[in-house]
PDB file of C-alpha atoms and ligand atoms in Angstrom:
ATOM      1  CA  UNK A   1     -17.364  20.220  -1.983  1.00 79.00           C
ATOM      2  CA  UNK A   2     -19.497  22.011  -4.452  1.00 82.00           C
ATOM      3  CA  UNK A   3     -20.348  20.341  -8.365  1.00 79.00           C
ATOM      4  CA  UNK A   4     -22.804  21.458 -10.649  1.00 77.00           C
ATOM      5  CA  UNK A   5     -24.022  20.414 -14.083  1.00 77.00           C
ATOM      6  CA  UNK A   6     -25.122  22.612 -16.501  1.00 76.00           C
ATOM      7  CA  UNK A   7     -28.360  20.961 -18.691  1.00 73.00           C
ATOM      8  CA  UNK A   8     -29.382  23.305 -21.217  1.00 71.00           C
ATOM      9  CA  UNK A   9     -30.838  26.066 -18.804  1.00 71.00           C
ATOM     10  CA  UNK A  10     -31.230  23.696 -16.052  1.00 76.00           C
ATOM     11  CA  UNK A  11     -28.411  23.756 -13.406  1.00 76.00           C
ATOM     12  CA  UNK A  12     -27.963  21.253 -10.906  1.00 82.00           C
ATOM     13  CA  UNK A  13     -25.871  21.859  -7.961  1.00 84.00           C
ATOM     14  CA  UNK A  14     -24.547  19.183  -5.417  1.00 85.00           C
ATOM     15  CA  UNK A  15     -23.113  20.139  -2.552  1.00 86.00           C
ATOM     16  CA  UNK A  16     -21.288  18.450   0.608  1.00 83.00           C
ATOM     17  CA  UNK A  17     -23.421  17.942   3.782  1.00 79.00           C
ATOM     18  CA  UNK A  18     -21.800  20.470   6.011  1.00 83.00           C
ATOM     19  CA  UNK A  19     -23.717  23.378   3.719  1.00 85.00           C
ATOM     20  CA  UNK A  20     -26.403  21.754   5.237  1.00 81.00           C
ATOM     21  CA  UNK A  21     -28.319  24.659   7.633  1.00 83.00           C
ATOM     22  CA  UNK A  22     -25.589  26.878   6.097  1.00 88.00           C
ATOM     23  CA  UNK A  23     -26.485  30.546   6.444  1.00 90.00           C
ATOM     24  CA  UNK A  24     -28.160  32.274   3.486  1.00 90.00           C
ATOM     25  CA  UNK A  25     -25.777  34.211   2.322  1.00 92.00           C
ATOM     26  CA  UNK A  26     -23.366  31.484   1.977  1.00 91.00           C
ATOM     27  CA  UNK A  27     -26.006  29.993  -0.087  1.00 90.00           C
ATOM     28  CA  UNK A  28     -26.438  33.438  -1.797  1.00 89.00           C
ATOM     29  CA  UNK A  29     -22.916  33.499  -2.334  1.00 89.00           C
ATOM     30  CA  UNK A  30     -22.896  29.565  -4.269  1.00 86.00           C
ATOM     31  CA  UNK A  31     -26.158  30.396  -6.270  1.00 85.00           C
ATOM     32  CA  UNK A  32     -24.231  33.504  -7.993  1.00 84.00           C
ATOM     33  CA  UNK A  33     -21.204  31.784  -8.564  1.00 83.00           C
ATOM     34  CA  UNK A  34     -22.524  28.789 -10.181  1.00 78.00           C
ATOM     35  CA  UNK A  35     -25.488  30.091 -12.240  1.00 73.00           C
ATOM     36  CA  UNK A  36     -25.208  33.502 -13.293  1.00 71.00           C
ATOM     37  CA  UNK A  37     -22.861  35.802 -15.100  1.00 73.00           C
ATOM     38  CA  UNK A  38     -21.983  38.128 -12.395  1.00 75.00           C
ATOM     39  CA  UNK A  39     -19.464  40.546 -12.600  1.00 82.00           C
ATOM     40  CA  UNK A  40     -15.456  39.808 -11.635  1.00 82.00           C
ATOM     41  CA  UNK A  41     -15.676  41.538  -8.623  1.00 85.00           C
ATOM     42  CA  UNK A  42     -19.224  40.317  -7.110  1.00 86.00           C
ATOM     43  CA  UNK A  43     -17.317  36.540  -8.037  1.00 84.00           C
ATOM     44  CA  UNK A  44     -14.762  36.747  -5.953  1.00 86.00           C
ATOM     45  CA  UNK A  45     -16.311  38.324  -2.871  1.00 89.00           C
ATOM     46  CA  UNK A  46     -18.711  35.193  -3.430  1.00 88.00           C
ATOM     47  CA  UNK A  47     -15.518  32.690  -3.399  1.00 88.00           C
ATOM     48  CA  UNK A  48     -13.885  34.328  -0.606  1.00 90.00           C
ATOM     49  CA  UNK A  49     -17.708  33.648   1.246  1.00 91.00           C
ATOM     50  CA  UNK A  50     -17.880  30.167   0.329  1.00 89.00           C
ATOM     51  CA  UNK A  51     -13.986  29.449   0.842  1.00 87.00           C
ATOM     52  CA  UNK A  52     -14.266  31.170   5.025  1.00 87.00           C
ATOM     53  CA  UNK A  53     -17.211  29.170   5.353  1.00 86.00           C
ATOM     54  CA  UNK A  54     -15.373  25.751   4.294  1.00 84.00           C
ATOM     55  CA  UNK A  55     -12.098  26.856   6.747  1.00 80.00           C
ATOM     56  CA  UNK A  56     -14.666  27.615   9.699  1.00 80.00           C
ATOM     57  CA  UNK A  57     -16.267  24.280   9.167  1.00 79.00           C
ATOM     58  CA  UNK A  58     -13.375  22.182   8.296  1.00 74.00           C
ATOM     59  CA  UNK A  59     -13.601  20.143  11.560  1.00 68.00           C
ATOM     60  CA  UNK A  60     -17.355  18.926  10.579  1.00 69.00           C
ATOM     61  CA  UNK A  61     -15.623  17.048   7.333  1.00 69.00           C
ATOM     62  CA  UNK A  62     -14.758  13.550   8.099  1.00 61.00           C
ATOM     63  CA  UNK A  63     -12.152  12.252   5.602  1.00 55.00           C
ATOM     64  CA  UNK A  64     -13.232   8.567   5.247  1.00 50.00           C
ATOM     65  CA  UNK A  65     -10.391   6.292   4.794  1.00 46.00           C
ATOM     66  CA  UNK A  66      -9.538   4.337   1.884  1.00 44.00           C
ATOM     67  CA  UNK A  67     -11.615   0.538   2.463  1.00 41.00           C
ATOM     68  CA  UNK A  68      -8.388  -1.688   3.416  1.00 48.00           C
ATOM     69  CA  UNK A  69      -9.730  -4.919   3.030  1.00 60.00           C
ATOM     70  CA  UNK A  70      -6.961  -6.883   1.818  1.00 70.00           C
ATOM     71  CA  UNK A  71      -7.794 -10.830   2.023  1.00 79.00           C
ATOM     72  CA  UNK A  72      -5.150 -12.324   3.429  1.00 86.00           C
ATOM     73  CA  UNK A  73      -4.480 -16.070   2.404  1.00 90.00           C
ATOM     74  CA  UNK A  74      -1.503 -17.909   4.337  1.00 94.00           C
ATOM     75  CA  UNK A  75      -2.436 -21.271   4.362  1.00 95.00           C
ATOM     76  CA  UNK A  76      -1.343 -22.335   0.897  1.00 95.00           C
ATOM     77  CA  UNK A  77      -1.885 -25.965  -0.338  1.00 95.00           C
ATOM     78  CA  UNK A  78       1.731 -27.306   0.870  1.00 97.00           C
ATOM     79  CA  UNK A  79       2.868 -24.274   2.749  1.00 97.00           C
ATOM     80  CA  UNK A  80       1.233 -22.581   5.788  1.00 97.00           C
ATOM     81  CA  UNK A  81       2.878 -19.223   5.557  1.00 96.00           C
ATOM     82  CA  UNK A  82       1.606 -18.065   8.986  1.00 95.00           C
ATOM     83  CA  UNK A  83       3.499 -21.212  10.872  1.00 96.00           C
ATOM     84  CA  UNK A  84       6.474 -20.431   8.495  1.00 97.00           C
ATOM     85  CA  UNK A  85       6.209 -16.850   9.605  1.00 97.00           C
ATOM     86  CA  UNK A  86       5.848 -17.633  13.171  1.00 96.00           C
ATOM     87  CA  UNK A  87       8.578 -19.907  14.052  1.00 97.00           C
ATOM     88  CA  UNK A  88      10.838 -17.710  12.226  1.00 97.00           C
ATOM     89  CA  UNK A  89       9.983 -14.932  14.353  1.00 96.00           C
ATOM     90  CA  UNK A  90      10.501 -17.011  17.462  1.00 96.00           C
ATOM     91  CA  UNK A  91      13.475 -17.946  16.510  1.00 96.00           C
ATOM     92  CA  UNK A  92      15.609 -14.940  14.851  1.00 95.00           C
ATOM     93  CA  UNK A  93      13.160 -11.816  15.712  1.00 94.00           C
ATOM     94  CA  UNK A  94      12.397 -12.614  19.061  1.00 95.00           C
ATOM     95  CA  UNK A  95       8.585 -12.846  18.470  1.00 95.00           C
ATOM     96  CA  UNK A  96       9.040  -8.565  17.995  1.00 95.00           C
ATOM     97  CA  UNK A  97       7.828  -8.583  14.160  1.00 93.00           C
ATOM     98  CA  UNK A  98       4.373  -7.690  13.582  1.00 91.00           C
ATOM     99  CA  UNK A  99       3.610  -8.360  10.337  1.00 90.00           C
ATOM    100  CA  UNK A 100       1.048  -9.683   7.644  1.00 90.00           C
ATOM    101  CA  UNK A 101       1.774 -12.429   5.276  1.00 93.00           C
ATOM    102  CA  UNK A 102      -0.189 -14.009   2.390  1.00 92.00           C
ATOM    103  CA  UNK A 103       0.193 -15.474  -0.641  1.00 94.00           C
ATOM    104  CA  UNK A 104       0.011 -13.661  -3.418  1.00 90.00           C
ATOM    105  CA  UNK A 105      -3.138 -14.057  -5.415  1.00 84.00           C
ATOM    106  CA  UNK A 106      -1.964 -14.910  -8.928  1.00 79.00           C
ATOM    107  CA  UNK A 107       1.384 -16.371  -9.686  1.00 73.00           C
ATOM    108  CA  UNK A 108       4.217 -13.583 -10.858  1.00 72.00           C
ATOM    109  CA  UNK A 109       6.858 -14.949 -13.011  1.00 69.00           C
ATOM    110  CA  UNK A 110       9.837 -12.555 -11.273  1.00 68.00           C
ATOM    111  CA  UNK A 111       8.776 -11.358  -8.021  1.00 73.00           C
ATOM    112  CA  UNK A 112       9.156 -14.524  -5.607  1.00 80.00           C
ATOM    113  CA  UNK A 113       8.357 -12.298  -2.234  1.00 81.00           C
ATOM    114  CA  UNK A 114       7.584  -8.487  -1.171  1.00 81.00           C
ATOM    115  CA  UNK A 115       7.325  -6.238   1.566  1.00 78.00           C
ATOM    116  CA  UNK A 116       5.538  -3.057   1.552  1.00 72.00           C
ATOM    117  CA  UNK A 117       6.023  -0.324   4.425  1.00 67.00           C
ATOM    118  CA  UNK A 118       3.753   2.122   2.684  1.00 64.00           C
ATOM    119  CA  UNK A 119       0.243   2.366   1.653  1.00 66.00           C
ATOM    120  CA  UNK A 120      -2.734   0.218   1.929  1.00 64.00           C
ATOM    121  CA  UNK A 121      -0.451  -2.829   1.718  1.00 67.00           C
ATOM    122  CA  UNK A 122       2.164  -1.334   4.769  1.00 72.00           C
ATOM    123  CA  UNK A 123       3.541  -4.342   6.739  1.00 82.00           C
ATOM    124  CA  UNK A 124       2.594  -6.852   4.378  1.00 89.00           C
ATOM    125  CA  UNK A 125       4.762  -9.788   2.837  1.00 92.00           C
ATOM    126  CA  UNK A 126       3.172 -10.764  -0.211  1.00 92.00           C
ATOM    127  CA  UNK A 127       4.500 -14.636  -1.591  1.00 93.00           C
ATOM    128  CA  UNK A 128       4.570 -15.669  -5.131  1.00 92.00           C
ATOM    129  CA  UNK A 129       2.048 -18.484  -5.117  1.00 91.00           C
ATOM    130  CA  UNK A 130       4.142 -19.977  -7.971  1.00 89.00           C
ATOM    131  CA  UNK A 131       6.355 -20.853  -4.926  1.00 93.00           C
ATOM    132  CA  UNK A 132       2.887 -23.243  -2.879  1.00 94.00           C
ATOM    133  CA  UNK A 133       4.525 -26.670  -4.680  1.00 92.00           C
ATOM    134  CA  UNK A 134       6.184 -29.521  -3.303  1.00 94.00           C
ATOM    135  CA  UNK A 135       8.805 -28.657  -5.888  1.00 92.00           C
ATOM    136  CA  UNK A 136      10.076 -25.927  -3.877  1.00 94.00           C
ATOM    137  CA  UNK A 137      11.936 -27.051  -0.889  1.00 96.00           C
ATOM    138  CA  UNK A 138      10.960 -26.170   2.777  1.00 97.00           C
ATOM    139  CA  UNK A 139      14.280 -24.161   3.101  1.00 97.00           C
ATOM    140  CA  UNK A 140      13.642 -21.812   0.646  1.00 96.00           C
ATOM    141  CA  UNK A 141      10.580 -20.307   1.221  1.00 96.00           C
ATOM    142  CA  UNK A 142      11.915 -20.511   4.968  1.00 97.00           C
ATOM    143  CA  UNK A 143      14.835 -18.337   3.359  1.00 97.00           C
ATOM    144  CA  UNK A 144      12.694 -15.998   1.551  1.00 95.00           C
ATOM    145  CA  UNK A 145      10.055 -15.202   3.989  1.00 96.00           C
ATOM    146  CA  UNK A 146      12.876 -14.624   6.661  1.00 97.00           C
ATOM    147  CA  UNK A 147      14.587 -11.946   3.393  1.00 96.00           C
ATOM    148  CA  UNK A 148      11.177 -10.246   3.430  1.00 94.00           C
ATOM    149  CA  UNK A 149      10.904 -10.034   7.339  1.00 95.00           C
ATOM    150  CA  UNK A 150      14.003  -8.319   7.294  1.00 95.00           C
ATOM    151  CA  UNK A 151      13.005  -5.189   4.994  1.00 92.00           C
ATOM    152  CA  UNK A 152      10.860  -4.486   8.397  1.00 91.00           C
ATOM    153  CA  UNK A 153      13.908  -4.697  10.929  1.00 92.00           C
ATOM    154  CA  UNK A 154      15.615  -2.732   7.528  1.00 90.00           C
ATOM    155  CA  UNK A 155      13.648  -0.024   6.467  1.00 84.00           C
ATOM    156  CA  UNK A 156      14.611   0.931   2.876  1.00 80.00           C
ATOM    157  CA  UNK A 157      15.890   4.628   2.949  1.00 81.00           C
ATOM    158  CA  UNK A 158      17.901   6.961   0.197  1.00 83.00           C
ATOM    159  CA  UNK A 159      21.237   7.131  -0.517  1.00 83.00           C
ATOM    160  CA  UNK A 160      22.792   9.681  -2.509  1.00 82.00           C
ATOM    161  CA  UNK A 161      19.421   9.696  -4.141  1.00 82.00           C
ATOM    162  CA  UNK A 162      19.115   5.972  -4.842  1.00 85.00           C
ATOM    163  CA  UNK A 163      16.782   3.970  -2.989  1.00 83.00           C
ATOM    164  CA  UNK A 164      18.841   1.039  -0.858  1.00 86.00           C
ATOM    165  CA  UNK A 165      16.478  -1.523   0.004  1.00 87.00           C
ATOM    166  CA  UNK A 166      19.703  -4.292   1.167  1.00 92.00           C
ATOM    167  CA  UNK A 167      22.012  -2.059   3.307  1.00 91.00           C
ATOM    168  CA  UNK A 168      25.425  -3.716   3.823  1.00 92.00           C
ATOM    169  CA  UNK A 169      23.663  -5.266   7.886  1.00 93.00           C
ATOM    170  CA  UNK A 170      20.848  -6.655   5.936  1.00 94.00           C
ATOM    171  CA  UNK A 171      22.674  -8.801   3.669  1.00 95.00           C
ATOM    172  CA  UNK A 172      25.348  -9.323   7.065  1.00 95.00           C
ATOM    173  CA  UNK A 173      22.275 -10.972   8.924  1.00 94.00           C
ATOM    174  CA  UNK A 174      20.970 -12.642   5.662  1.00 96.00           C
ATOM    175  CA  UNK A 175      23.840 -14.658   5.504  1.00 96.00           C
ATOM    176  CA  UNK A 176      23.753 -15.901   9.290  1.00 91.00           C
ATOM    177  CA  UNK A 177      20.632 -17.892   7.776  1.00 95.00           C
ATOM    178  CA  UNK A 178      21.239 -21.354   7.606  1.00 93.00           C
ATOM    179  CA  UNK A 179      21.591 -22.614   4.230  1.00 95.00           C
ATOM    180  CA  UNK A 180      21.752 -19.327   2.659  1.00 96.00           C
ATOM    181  CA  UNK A 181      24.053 -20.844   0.302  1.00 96.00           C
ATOM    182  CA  UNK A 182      22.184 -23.256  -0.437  1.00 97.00           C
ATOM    183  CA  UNK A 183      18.469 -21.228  -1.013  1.00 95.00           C
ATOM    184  CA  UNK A 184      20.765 -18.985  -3.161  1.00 93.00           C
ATOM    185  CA  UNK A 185      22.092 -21.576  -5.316  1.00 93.00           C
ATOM    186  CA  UNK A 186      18.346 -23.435  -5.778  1.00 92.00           C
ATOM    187  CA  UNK A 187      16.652 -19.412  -6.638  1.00 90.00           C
ATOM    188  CA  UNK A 188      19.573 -19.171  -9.366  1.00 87.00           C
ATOM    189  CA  UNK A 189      19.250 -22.545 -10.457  1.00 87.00           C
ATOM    190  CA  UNK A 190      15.385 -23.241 -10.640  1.00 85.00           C
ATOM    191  CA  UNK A 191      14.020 -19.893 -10.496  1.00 80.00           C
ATOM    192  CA  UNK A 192      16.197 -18.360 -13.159  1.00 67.00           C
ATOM    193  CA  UNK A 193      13.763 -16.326 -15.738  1.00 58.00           C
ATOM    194  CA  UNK A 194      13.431 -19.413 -18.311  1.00 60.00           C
ATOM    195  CA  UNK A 195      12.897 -22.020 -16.871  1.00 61.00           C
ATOM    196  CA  UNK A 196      10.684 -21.145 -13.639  1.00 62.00           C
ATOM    197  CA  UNK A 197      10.264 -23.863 -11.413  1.00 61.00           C
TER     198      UNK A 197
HETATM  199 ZN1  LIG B  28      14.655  -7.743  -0.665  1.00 89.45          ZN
END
């Protein structure tokens, strides 16, 4: 709202644009705050000025939101994430998800998928690009987007003060998945920490 600088004598105070046209004594008021020594008593009758002006003109302060720009990037090299994404949906959600997906930007060695319902990145399944080769078969990212797409039917909530992101009905429904077993046994075989695809 208000900033200044102190150079030497010089002072230089910035302030936000709804003190623009504001009345001279609420200028009064930020002038003997900032740059002189006024007594204890004269400061905070100025501060109580200033901080009544701010509450009366609250509305006039637009909060800009945080630039989400994230660049989403489904169409991998061998797998289109979006078509992956899609027919899944059609098939075990109904077409009712709403969701972004993308591959992730750089390669993580442990975290194959995510799924944020928070922040700039709410709704959004992020893949390990590590994953866009042809030696990953089809059923397994199949598998793991369809694990991420679940945290959204899912939400993660708190349990006796532990987060529990796989409730006992996500991991019921994450077995209906055709070839679970399988997609299970190829993460713990190929995608165990050492030797990574
Ligand atoms: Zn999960």
């Amino acid at each position: 709202m208000i900033s200044c600088k102190r150079n030497f004598n010089k002072h230089t105070i910035r302030l936000h644009n709804i003190f623009k046209n504001a009345p001279e004594h609420v200028l009064d008021a930020i002038l003997k705050t900032y740059t002189s020594f006024t007594r204890k008593s004269t400061r905070t009758a100025c501060r109580k000025i200033i901080r009544n002006f701010i509450t009366q003109n609250q509305h006039r302060i637009v909060h800009k939101q945080k630039a989400c720009r994230i660049l989403l990037d489904p169409v991998g090299k061998v797998f289109d994430l979006g078509e992956i994404y899609n027919n899944l949906n059609i098939k075990y959600f109904s077409s009712s998800l709403n969701i972004h997906i993308t591959w992730s930007h750089k390669s993580n060695k442990r975290l194959m998928g995510t799924w944020k319902d928070t922040g700039l990145e709410k709704n959004l399944i992020r893949i390990n690009r590590l994953l866009d080769t042809k030696k990953v078969p089809t059923y397994y990212i199949n598998y793991l987007v369809y694990h991420e797409m679940l945290h959204e039917v899912f939400k993660q909530r708190i349990v006796n003060g532990r987060i529990q992101r796989h409730p006992k009905e996500f991991r019921k429904l994450e077995k209906n998945f055709p070839l679970y077993k399988k997609a299970c046994e190829w993460q713990k075989e190929k995608l165990s920490y050492k030797k990574l695809l």
